[in-house]
Amino acid sequence: MILRMSKSFIFFLLLGLLAPLAISSAQGPEPNRFLVTFRTQDPIERTALMTRGYALWGATLNDITFIMTSEEIRALDYSPPPRIQPLAPPPDFSGYHDYAEMTSELKALAAENPQIARLQSLGRSHEGREIWAMRITDRPDENEPDEKTILIFANMHAREHLTLEQALYLIRDLLENYGVEGEVTNLVNQRDIWIIPNLNPDGTEYDIRSWENPMDPPMWRKNRRNNMNGTWGVDLNRNFSYKWGCCGGSESYSGGETYRGPAPFSEPETQVIRNFANQHPDLTISFSLHTFGELILYPYGYTRDDLPPDMDPTDLAIFKAMSDGLSQRNGYQAEQASSLYIVDGDSDDWLYAERGVYALTWELYPPTFDPGFYPPDDVIPAETARNRDALRYGIALADDPAKSIGAGADMIPPQITILSPTGNEPLFVHAPITVTVAVTDNVGPTTVEYLVDGEPVAVRVAPDFSAVLTLPAGTSELTARAFDAAHWQTLSAPLLLTVIDPNSTPTPNRLYLPLLNR
Ligand code: 0X9
Ligand code: ZN
């Protein structure tokens, strides 16, 4: 797999990082710009308009369009009056959430799921926006000492908008499937899951609001610190304190795309991650979501050496196994972070070196520069759902990441047998069927999921796993899946159950129904 990473691929990734330099590094506060379209079929007239010094957006044989400020529009004297539209991202970007849309969606999801979800602010950005975190766990107001914490944070880089959608997807997956699917129910009950969908709200809003020419998105990366010298922004992924600025993997020039900031943890946004890790010593795994490249990156980023003195060989094996496990589930390529390029002061190096967290960076869709940071919104459903199993796998590992190399404290899955019904007794439609199971586990089973023809129909949590089901007439296959706290799972042997409808008298036609239904 690693060989697939050709030199030109690396070149494109570097281009992705460096190309925006010229465009965006010195942009000031939010502009106030409009698309102004003058209707004229006269090329001389269009040329005259062009020489007035407005920023050209495009022209057809019927009109010419400029990007203009409200001051320029007010000073206009032109007949017939031009068409004026606020500059906005192209319509096929509207499926992405801006900050206000994200905030209201998060508030609604928390309000609809009070049993397992809490929305809280972990701090404020430079411009005062709340940095929201959704906590998802079975007792969201308590700290359960036996439950480990996983942190997933997104949109640290402003233009990496798909990452916010990925975080929202994960939140919805957990909230919608809790109590419906055994896997999600067990994960939410046994882990403390924290999701920060947007760590850089100022940068993200700036990237959306200053999008003037749909063909030329702003590509804003950093936060919106005013560097007080005409330049704006710190690269949050160069502002963490571990080996800050050590190795040529960041810039001291404040206009640079990878400006590391005036001091380690100078930024309120990086302080959110530092404070979270300090306040949650049981944090075992973190995922920092970025775009793009379809990669899973593990520490270190500051050196090309995969086993420097500050990397434990067992940890390296765990990082590789975790990354491979994720890669198998989403098709991304697993690599040491520095194989992309050297980075110093990134979140993962600090989280691992200073707090012992198995910290990974995901570079989401797309694989290459086209469509890069701005894929049309119709890719959101498939490209976020693609990570469902990888995310669940990561959450499952959080109790003990050493499980990935077979060295976890609990490596023994539960056992489960369906005791009743047996399949020999007569079963009637509309008559409730009590299902009982025998479940054993070395630590203790936590969840049982019942499936009819492979579809989950009921979820039960310890101590009472029995369920009452009603089945349709005909033959169904019943199975039960047991989980333990380490999220090992075992599916029972299938049981075929035939359910009779006593009210239906066989008629000759009935014989043909199965054929007709084909
Ligand atoms: O440069 C970054 O911060 C990340 N890539 S991005 O294109 N999303 O900006 C990569 C960080 C991964 N870490 C290292 N390469 N050390
Ligand atoms: Zn990034």
XYZ file of C-alpha atoms and ligand atoms in Angstrom:
535
model
C 0.000 0.000 0.000
C 2.730 2.451 0.958
C 4.283 2.086 -2.485
C 1.077 3.482 -3.969
C 2.185 6.875 -2.645
C 4.019 8.107 -5.706
C 6.237 11.169 -5.836
C 3.651 13.055 -7.836
C 1.042 12.248 -5.208
C 3.244 13.818 -2.546
C 3.782 16.778 -4.845
C 0.043 17.329 -5.113
C -0.365 17.149 -1.346
C 2.393 19.715 -0.908
C 0.767 21.838 -3.562
C -2.451 21.615 -1.551
C -0.634 23.082 1.408
C 1.407 25.740 -0.358
C -0.669 26.909 -3.307
C -3.048 29.087 -1.269
C -0.165 31.087 0.220
C -0.271 33.809 -2.352
C -4.051 34.166 -2.330
C -4.990 34.094 1.281
C -2.175 34.837 3.648
C -2.704 38.562 4.015
C -6.476 38.907 3.739
C -8.105 41.287 6.173
C -11.434 41.131 7.966
C -14.655 39.915 6.397
C -15.251 41.663 3.058
C -18.560 42.986 1.875
C -18.735 42.012 -1.773
C -21.381 41.406 -4.396
C -21.649 39.914 -7.846
C -22.813 42.686 -10.151
C -23.998 41.761 -13.639
C -24.344 44.392 -16.373
C -26.521 43.351 -19.295
C -25.019 44.512 -22.554
C -24.493 42.811 -25.884
C -22.035 45.465 -26.951
C -18.400 44.345 -26.627
C -17.214 47.962 -26.635
C -19.527 48.713 -23.722
C -18.259 45.646 -21.880
C -14.689 46.774 -22.508
C -15.500 50.225 -21.154
C -16.899 48.651 -17.992
C -13.796 46.522 -17.679
C -11.513 49.533 -17.673
C -13.266 51.031 -14.623
C -11.078 48.931 -12.319
C -13.694 46.558 -10.923
C -12.643 42.953 -10.224
C -13.762 40.907 -13.223
C -15.681 37.745 -12.442
C -16.704 36.646 -15.942
C -18.390 37.665 -19.157
C -20.765 36.226 -21.769
C -21.952 37.659 -25.082
C -24.951 39.131 -23.201
C -23.443 40.425 -19.993
C -20.372 41.023 -17.871
C -20.066 40.371 -14.144
C -17.774 41.959 -11.571
C -17.105 41.477 -7.875
C -17.879 44.827 -6.289
C -18.022 46.369 -2.847
C -21.150 48.106 -1.562
C -19.246 51.422 -1.841
C -18.559 50.782 -5.512
C -22.198 49.838 -6.063
C -23.435 52.995 -4.330
C -21.222 55.149 -6.551
C -22.589 53.479 -9.712
C -24.566 55.412 -12.276
C -25.614 52.942 -14.927
C -28.745 52.235 -16.916
C -30.351 49.758 -17.005
C -29.525 48.954 -13.361
C -27.285 45.909 -13.023
C -28.308 42.697 -11.318
C -26.789 42.522 -7.804
C -26.353 39.247 -5.904
C -24.553 38.690 -2.632
C -21.454 36.606 -3.135
C -22.123 33.151 -1.861
C -20.603 29.736 -2.196
C -21.893 27.897 -5.262
C -25.237 26.173 -4.691
C -23.692 22.744 -4.669
C -21.822 23.734 -1.519
C -24.988 24.587 0.389
C -25.235 21.102 1.897
C -22.251 21.919 4.106
C -23.026 23.353 7.541
C -21.869 26.837 8.405
C -21.355 27.729 12.062
C -24.963 28.804 12.744
C -26.392 25.706 11.042
C -24.001 23.440 12.906
C -24.855 25.066 16.230
C -28.598 24.699 15.770
C -28.262 21.112 14.608
C -26.104 20.242 17.620
C -28.559 21.923 19.992
C -31.475 20.048 18.444
C -29.680 16.692 18.600
C -28.750 17.235 22.258
C -32.315 18.251 23.119
C -33.753 15.181 21.357
C -31.390 12.773 23.139
C -31.165 13.960 26.744
C -30.507 10.439 28.012
C -27.129 10.088 26.287
C -26.071 13.450 24.827
C -24.757 16.694 26.316
C -23.688 19.715 24.320
C -21.221 22.007 26.016
C -18.802 24.753 25.119
C -15.155 23.990 25.811
C -14.095 27.585 25.282
C -14.284 30.420 22.812
C -12.382 31.251 19.652
C -10.496 34.534 19.101
C -13.670 36.120 17.751
C -15.746 34.734 20.629
C -17.503 31.794 19.009
C -18.238 28.839 21.279
C -16.225 25.719 20.549
C -18.896 23.076 20.962
C -18.359 19.533 22.124
C -20.996 16.822 22.036
C -20.524 14.260 24.785
C -22.225 10.927 24.090
C -22.345 8.305 26.835
C -24.928 6.492 28.945
C -24.523 8.722 32.011
C -23.619 12.048 30.414
C -23.531 13.994 33.694
C -21.221 11.580 35.496
C -17.657 10.421 35.244
C -17.633 6.646 35.306
C -14.166 5.491 36.311
C -14.401 2.280 34.281
C -15.213 4.049 31.011
C -12.373 5.337 28.832
C -12.620 8.514 26.814
C -12.192 9.015 23.079
C -11.990 12.470 21.479
C -12.778 13.167 17.838
C -12.153 16.742 16.681
C -12.660 18.263 13.267
C -12.203 21.355 11.132
C -9.013 22.499 12.859
C -8.138 23.706 9.376
C -10.814 26.086 8.180
C -11.166 24.971 4.566
C -11.469 21.283 5.452
C -15.261 21.475 5.563
C -15.967 17.793 4.947
C -14.494 17.022 8.378
C -17.310 18.885 10.132
C -19.822 16.830 8.152
C -17.947 13.692 9.182
C -18.235 14.683 12.844
C -21.966 15.364 12.475
C -22.361 12.018 10.743
C -20.737 10.261 13.698
C -22.949 12.090 16.198
C -26.062 11.098 14.240
C -24.898 7.500 13.848
C -24.498 7.158 17.616
C -27.699 8.960 18.579
C -29.954 7.370 15.954
C -28.767 3.818 16.530
C -28.644 3.858 20.312
C -31.145 1.306 21.587
C -31.688 0.145 17.993
C -28.401 -1.623 17.231
C -26.392 -3.667 19.687
C -23.059 -2.315 18.523
C -23.838 1.391 18.968
C -25.732 0.741 22.203
C -22.774 -1.106 23.681
C -20.258 1.542 22.564
C -22.298 4.405 23.994
C -22.837 2.515 27.261
C -19.205 1.451 27.674
C -17.271 4.515 26.418
C -17.179 8.246 27.023
C -17.298 9.718 23.508
C -16.519 13.406 22.892
C -16.878 15.018 19.488
C -15.796 18.579 18.597
C -17.221 19.181 15.109
C -15.486 22.526 14.612
C -12.321 23.485 16.464
C -11.744 26.538 14.262
C -15.096 28.293 13.874
C -13.595 31.726 13.046
C -11.481 30.350 10.233
C -14.341 28.256 8.905
C -16.759 31.180 8.860
C -14.118 33.344 7.218
C -13.580 30.715 4.552
C -17.302 30.587 3.800
C -18.072 34.322 4.028
C -15.113 35.504 1.988
C -15.861 33.100 -0.831
C -16.234 35.571 -3.634
C -15.505 33.927 -6.925
C -17.095 30.471 -7.017
C -14.253 29.387 -9.251
C -11.674 30.596 -6.769
C -12.520 29.612 -3.177
C -10.603 31.412 -0.443
C -8.789 28.301 0.820
C -8.410 29.715 4.331
C -6.509 27.317 6.597
C -5.562 29.048 9.840
C -7.544 30.589 12.665
C -8.280 34.316 12.677
C -5.759 35.746 15.133
C -4.944 39.306 14.176
C -1.172 39.225 13.962
C -1.193 43.061 14.143
C 1.066 43.437 11.137
C -1.443 43.067 8.339
C -1.364 39.278 8.465
C -3.945 37.003 9.991
C -4.049 33.591 11.510
C -2.064 30.850 13.198
C -1.909 27.288 11.890
C -3.472 25.484 14.846
C -1.747 22.265 13.822
C 1.657 23.902 14.421
C 0.789 25.565 17.747
C 1.042 22.590 20.141
C 3.979 22.677 22.509
C 5.712 19.362 21.872
C 8.861 20.132 19.809
C 7.199 23.402 18.814
C 9.100 24.851 15.874
C 11.861 22.300 16.298
C 12.446 20.858 12.916
C 11.539 23.019 9.966
C 7.949 21.770 9.956
C 6.337 25.168 10.541
C 6.943 28.852 9.863
C 7.828 31.802 12.095
C 6.551 34.230 9.396
C 3.089 35.273 10.534
C 1.722 35.473 7.002
C 2.720 31.892 6.306
C 0.195 29.124 5.893
C 1.968 27.102 8.582
C 2.674 29.969 11.019
C 3.226 28.343 14.394
C 2.021 31.357 16.415
C 3.898 33.614 18.866
C 4.194 30.898 21.530
C 3.189 27.266 22.077
C -0.520 27.067 22.926
C -0.920 30.771 22.240
C -4.308 30.104 20.634
C -7.617 29.641 22.460
C -8.501 26.870 19.996
C -5.433 24.734 20.775
C -5.890 25.438 24.472
C -9.266 23.693 24.191
C -7.515 20.445 23.232
C -4.787 20.890 25.861
C -7.324 21.565 28.605
C -9.507 18.668 27.522
C -6.584 16.221 27.645
C -5.502 17.598 31.021
C -8.994 17.240 32.458
C -9.528 13.721 31.034
C -6.600 11.540 32.103
C -8.618 8.547 30.912
C -8.397 9.814 27.305
C -6.892 6.915 25.340
C -7.573 7.630 21.656
C -8.002 10.810 19.635
C -8.805 11.349 15.985
C -8.014 14.699 14.395
C -10.056 14.952 11.202
C -8.564 16.745 8.198
C -8.850 16.721 4.431
C -7.575 15.547 2.061
C -5.618 12.526 0.852
C -7.476 9.487 2.266
C -4.759 8.747 4.789
C -4.459 7.539 8.374
C -1.389 9.196 9.936
C 0.301 8.185 13.164
C 3.069 9.954 15.156
C 5.609 11.249 14.942
C 5.329 14.130 12.549
C 8.448 15.976 13.699
C 10.867 13.261 12.544
C 11.133 10.687 9.800
C 12.511 8.194 12.309
C 9.646 5.856 13.155
C 11.244 4.796 16.430
C 12.974 7.806 17.998
C 13.773 7.648 21.740
C 10.424 9.237 22.621
C 8.450 6.456 20.851
C 7.854 3.229 22.749
C 8.242 0.206 20.426
C 5.008 -1.329 21.721
C 3.224 1.955 21.080
C 4.553 2.001 17.529
C 3.170 -1.514 17.024
C -0.177 -0.379 18.445
C -0.221 2.721 16.223
C 0.471 0.575 13.159
C -2.131 -2.037 14.071
C -4.803 0.573 14.841
C -4.048 2.426 11.627
C -4.212 -0.811 9.629
C -7.510 -1.723 11.290
C -8.947 1.662 10.327
C -7.484 1.419 6.843
C -9.133 -1.977 6.288
C -12.491 -0.412 7.126
C -12.353 2.794 5.078
C -9.793 2.089 2.380
C -7.515 4.944 3.449
C -3.754 4.433 3.425
C -1.914 4.146 6.762
C 1.420 5.985 7.106
C 3.657 7.644 9.611
C 2.672 11.339 9.601
C 6.111 12.565 8.543
C 5.985 10.487 5.379
C 3.648 13.245 4.143
C 6.010 16.031 5.204
C 7.671 17.039 8.454
C 5.352 18.868 10.820
C 6.338 20.253 14.209
C 3.902 21.336 16.903
C 0.961 19.274 15.657
C -1.785 17.971 17.919
C -0.914 14.293 17.634
C 2.735 14.627 18.613
C 1.710 16.531 21.761
C -1.198 14.232 22.642
C 0.989 11.159 22.330
C 4.281 12.435 23.785
C 2.828 14.475 26.638
C -0.433 12.705 27.441
C 0.081 9.143 26.208
C -2.885 9.311 23.865
C -3.005 7.104 20.765
C -3.554 10.139 18.563
C -4.208 9.728 14.853
C -4.869 12.166 12.044
C -7.328 11.200 9.361
C -7.088 12.858 5.977
C -10.546 12.304 4.501
C -11.810 12.288 0.921
C -10.764 13.122 -1.773
C -7.527 11.338 -2.597
C -6.039 14.173 -4.669
C -6.024 17.871 -5.440
C -9.148 17.640 -7.581
C -11.649 18.372 -6.008
C -9.346 18.997 -3.040
C -10.867 20.996 -0.189
C -14.157 21.816 -1.923
C -15.913 18.692 -3.171
C -19.567 19.305 -4.115
C -21.998 18.571 -1.312
C -23.468 15.509 -3.036
C -20.401 13.504 -1.956
C -21.157 14.132 1.744
C -23.496 11.152 2.373
C -21.292 8.481 0.819
C -17.926 9.851 1.921
C -19.013 10.234 5.554
C -20.909 6.918 5.716
C -17.761 5.309 4.369
C -16.142 5.917 7.759
C -18.921 4.415 9.866
C -17.196 1.132 10.622
C -13.749 2.682 11.031
C -15.097 5.171 13.577
C -16.941 2.450 15.488
C -13.772 0.345 15.453
C -11.795 3.243 16.909
C -14.359 3.784 19.659
C -14.344 0.045 20.395
C -10.543 0.119 20.840
C -10.612 3.009 23.280
C -10.970 0.884 26.418
C -7.584 -0.662 25.701
C -5.811 0.126 22.404
C -3.378 -2.767 23.073
C -6.243 -5.009 21.934
C -5.160 -4.093 18.402
C -1.952 -6.116 18.844
C -3.653 -8.904 20.784
C -2.278 -7.668 24.112
C -5.409 -6.271 25.710
C -6.317 -7.041 29.309
C -9.521 -8.745 28.145
C -9.152 -10.673 24.909
C -11.956 -13.195 25.527
C -15.287 -12.758 23.753
C -18.598 -13.694 25.382
C -20.533 -16.873 24.551
C -24.245 -16.938 23.799
C -26.878 -19.633 23.248
C -30.604 -19.173 22.665
C -32.422 -21.203 25.370
C -36.015 -20.510 24.434
C -37.880 -20.889 22.251
C -36.381 -24.146 21.080
C -37.941 -24.246 17.640
C -39.909 -27.371 18.526
C -42.930 -25.722 20.161
C -45.851 -24.413 18.074
C -45.645 -20.646 17.638
C -48.589 -18.516 16.606
C -48.656 -15.185 14.871
C -49.528 -12.183 17.112
C -48.632 -14.280 20.196
C -45.651 -12.732 21.983
C -42.617 -15.010 22.093
C -40.354 -14.738 25.108
C -36.751 -15.242 24.099
C -34.202 -16.182 26.710
C -30.459 -16.628 26.244
C -27.547 -18.047 28.195
C -24.664 -15.552 28.062
C -21.287 -16.022 29.678
C -18.171 -13.887 29.692
C -14.975 -13.802 31.722
C -15.628 -10.185 32.765
C -19.368 -9.971 32.264
C -21.630 -9.603 29.243
C -23.063 -6.118 28.747
C -25.430 -6.116 25.773
C -27.487 -8.597 23.733
C -28.902 -7.757 20.323
C -31.663 -9.884 18.777
C -31.855 -10.237 15.016
C -34.600 -11.627 12.810
C -33.356 -12.585 9.366
C -30.214 -10.581 10.130
C -32.032 -7.354 11.030
C -31.805 -6.047 14.621
C -35.209 -6.122 16.328
C -34.380 -5.631 20.006
C -31.453 -4.643 22.219
C -31.175 -5.551 25.904
C -28.571 -4.522 28.446
C -27.359 -6.343 31.549
C -28.608 -7.743 33.836
C -31.840 -8.878 32.113
C -31.223 -9.939 28.531
C -34.597 -11.580 27.856
C -36.853 -10.074 25.206
C -40.413 -10.506 24.026
C -40.756 -10.605 20.260
C -43.580 -11.066 17.803
C -42.733 -12.665 14.508
C -44.532 -12.669 11.164
C -46.227 -15.832 9.883
C -43.846 -18.147 8.110
C -40.275 -19.128 8.832
C -37.762 -16.659 10.273
C -34.187 -17.014 11.392
C -33.525 -15.788 14.933
C -30.012 -14.980 16.147
C -28.656 -13.179 19.200
C -25.382 -11.287 19.513
C -23.629 -10.775 22.836
C -21.168 -7.978 23.669
C -18.854 -7.393 26.613
C -17.303 -4.185 27.932
C -14.233 -4.628 25.705
C -16.737 -4.734 22.831
C -15.900 -8.299 21.875
C -18.945 -9.763 20.210
C -20.273 -13.223 19.383
C -23.273 -14.229 17.286
C -25.315 -17.209 18.458
C -26.114 -20.193 16.295
C -29.199 -19.427 14.177
C -32.576 -20.777 15.204
C -35.263 -21.365 12.563
C -38.728 -20.539 13.850
C -41.966 -21.324 12.026
C -44.906 -19.178 13.027
C -48.418 -20.326 12.165
C -51.386 -18.103 11.396
C -54.365 -20.174 12.751
C -56.956 -17.885 11.100
C -55.764 -18.421 7.594
C -57.463 -21.428 5.970
C -55.496 -22.820 3.118
C -57.148 -22.269 -0.237
C -55.931 -23.642 -3.541
C -54.782 -20.127 -4.495
C -52.447 -19.992 -1.518
C -50.306 -22.612 -3.133
C -49.501 -20.240 -5.943
C -48.890 -17.134 -3.852
C -45.195 -17.661 -3.342
C -44.772 -17.978 -7.081
C -46.869 -14.920 -7.818
C -44.909 -12.864 -5.349
C -41.627 -13.398 -7.066
O -0.244 19.696 7.562
C -1.108 19.329 8.345
O -1.353 19.907 9.390
C -1.928 18.098 8.007
N -2.276 18.050 6.633
S -3.352 19.118 6.020
O -3.330 19.005 4.577
N -4.800 18.701 6.497
O -3.029 20.408 6.481
C -1.120 16.865 8.252
C -0.693 16.722 9.629
C -0.152 15.372 9.816
N 0.944 15.394 10.627
C 2.190 15.394 10.137
N 2.452 15.327 8.858
N 3.103 15.447 11.042
Zn -5.717 19.883 7.832
